[in-house]
C-alpha positions as a Markdown table, in Angstrom:
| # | Residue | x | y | z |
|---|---|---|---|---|
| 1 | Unk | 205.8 | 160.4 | 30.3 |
| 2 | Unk | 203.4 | 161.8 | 32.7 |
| 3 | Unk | 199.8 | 160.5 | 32.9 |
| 4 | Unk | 198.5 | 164.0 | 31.8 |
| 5 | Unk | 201.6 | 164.3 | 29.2 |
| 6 | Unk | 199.5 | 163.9 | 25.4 |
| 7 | Unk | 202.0 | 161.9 | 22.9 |
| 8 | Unk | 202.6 | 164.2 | 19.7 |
| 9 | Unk | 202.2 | 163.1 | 16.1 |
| 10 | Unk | 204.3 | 163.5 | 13.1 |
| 11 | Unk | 202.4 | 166.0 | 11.9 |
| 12 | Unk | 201.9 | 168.0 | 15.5 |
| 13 | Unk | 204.1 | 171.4 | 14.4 |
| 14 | Unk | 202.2 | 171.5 | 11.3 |
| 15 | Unk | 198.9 | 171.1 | 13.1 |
| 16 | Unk | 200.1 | 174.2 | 14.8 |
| 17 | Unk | 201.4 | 176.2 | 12.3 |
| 18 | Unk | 197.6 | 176.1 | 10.6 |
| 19 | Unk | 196.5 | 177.0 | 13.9 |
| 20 | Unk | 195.0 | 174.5 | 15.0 |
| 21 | Unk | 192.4 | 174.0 | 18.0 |
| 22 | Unk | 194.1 | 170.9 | 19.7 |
| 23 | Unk | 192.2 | 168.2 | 22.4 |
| 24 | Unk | 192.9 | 165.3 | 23.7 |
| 25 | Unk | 192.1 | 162.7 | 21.8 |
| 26 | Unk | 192.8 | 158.5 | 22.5 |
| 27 | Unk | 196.3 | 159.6 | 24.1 |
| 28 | Unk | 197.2 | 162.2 | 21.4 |
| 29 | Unk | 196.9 | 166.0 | 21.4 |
| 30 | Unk | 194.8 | 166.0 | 18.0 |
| 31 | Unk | 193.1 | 169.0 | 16.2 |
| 32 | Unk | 189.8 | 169.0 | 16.0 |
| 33 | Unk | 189.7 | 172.0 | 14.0 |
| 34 | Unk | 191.1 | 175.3 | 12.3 |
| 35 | Unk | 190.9 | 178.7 | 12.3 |
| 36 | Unk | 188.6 | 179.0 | 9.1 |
| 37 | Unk | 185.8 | 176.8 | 10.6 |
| 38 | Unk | 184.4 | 173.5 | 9.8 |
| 39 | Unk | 182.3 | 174.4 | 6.7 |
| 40 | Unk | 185.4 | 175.5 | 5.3 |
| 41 | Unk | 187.0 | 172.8 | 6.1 |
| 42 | Unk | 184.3 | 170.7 | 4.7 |
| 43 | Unk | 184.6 | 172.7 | 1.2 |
| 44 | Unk | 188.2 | 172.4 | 1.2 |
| 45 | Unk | 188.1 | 168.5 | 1.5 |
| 46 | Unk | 185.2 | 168.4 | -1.4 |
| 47 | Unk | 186.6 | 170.7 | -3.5 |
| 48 | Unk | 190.5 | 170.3 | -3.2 |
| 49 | Unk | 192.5 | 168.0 | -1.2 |
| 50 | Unk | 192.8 | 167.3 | 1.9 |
| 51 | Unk | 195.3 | 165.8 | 4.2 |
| 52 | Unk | 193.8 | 163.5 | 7.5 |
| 53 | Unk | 196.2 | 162.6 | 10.4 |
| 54 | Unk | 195.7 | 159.1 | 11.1 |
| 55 | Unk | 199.0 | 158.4 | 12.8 |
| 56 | Unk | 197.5 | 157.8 | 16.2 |
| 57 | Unk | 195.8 | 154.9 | 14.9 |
| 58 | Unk | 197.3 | 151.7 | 16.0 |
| 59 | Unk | 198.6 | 149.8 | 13.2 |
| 60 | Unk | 199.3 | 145.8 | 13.2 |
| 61 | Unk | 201.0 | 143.0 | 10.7 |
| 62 | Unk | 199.0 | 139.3 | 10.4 |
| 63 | Unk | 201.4 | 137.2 | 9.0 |
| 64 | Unk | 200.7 | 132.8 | 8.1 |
| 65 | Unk | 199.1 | 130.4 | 5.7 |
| 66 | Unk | 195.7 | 131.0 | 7.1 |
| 67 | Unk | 196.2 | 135.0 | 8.0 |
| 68 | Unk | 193.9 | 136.1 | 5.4 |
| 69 | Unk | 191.1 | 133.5 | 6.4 |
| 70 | Unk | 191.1 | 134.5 | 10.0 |
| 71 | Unk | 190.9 | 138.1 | 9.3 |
| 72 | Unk | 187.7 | 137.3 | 6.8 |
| 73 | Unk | 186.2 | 135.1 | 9.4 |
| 74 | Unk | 185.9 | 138.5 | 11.8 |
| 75 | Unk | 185.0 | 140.9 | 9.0 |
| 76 | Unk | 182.5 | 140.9 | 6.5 |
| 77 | Unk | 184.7 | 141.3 | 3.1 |
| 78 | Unk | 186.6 | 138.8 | 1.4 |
| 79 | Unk | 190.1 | 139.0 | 2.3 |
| 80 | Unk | 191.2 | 136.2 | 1.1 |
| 81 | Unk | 191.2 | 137.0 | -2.2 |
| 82 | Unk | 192.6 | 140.0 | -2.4 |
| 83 | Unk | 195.8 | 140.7 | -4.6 |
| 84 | Unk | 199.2 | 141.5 | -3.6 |
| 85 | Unk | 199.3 | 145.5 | -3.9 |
| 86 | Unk | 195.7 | 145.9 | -3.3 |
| 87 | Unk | 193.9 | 147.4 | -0.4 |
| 88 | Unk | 190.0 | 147.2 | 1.0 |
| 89 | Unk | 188.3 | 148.9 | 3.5 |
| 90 | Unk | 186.6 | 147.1 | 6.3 |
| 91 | Unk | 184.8 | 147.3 | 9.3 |
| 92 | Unk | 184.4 | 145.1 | 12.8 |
| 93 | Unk | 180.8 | 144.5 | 13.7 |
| 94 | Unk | 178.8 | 143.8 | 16.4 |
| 95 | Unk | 176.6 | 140.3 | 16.8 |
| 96 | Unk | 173.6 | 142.6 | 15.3 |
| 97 | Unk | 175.7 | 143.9 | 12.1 |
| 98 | Unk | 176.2 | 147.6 | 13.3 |
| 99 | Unk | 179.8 | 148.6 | 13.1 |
| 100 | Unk | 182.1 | 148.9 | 15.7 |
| 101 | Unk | 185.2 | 150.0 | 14.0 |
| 102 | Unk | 186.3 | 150.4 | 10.3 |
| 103 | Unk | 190.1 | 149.5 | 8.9 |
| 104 | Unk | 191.7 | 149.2 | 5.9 |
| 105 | Unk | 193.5 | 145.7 | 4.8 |
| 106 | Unk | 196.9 | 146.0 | 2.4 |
| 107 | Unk | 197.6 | 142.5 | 1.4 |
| 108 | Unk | 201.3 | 142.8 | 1.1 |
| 109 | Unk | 203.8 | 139.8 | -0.1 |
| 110 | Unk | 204.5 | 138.5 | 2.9 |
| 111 | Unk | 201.4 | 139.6 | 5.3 |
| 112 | Unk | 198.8 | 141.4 | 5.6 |
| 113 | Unk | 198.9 | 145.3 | 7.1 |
| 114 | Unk | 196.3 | 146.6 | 8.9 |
C-alpha cells in the first residue's frame, strides 16, 4: 500500500452505491455524507434506522484476573461489575474530566472487548 493509498471498509461498495461523498478520514476513505443532505440524514436516523460504519475503529481484547479493574481504574464506569453479555459505554478523560475519547466495553466470558 501506498502512503496516499486510503484502506477500504466492509461496507465501502455500499457507501458508494448511496452515493456517497467520500474523504479521508484516520486512514480510511469514509463518507461523510449523501446525496439527500445532512438534515435528511439527521431525520432518517430520528425517525427510522440508521446504519453507522464504525469498522475503522480499532478494536482490542483485555484478557486476566485483574482486566476489568485496570480498565475501571482509567475510566470512570464500573467495569468491574458488569455481567457476562452486557455492554457499557465509556469514555477516556483528561486530568480535568473532559473527554478525550468514548468506547464501548462487552464483558465477554473469557475477556473483555473493546
Amino acid at each position: 500500500m501506498s502512503a496516499t493509498e486510503l484502506l477500504k471498509t466492509p461496507l465501502y461498495a455500499l457507501h458508494l452505491e448511496l452515493g456517497a461523498k467520500m474523504v479521508p478520514f484516520a486512514g480510511y476513505d469514509m463518507p461523510v455524507n449523501y446525496p439527500g443532505g445532512i438534515i435528511a440524514e439527521h431525520r432518517h436516523c430520528r425517525e427510522s434506522a440508521a446504519l453507522f460504519d464504525v469498522s475503522h475503529m480499532g478494536q482490542l481484547r483485555l484478557v486476566g484476573d485483574d482486566a476489568a479493574r485496570a480498565l475501571e481504574s482509567l475510566v470512570p464506569v464500573d467495569v468491574v461489575d458488569l455481567a457476562v453479555g452486557k455492554q457499557r459505554y465509556a469514555m477516556f478523560t483528561n486530568s480535568s474530566g473532559g473527554i478525550l475519547d468514548d468506547l464501548m466495553v462487552t464483558r465477554r466470558e473469557d475477556d473483555l472487548f473493546l
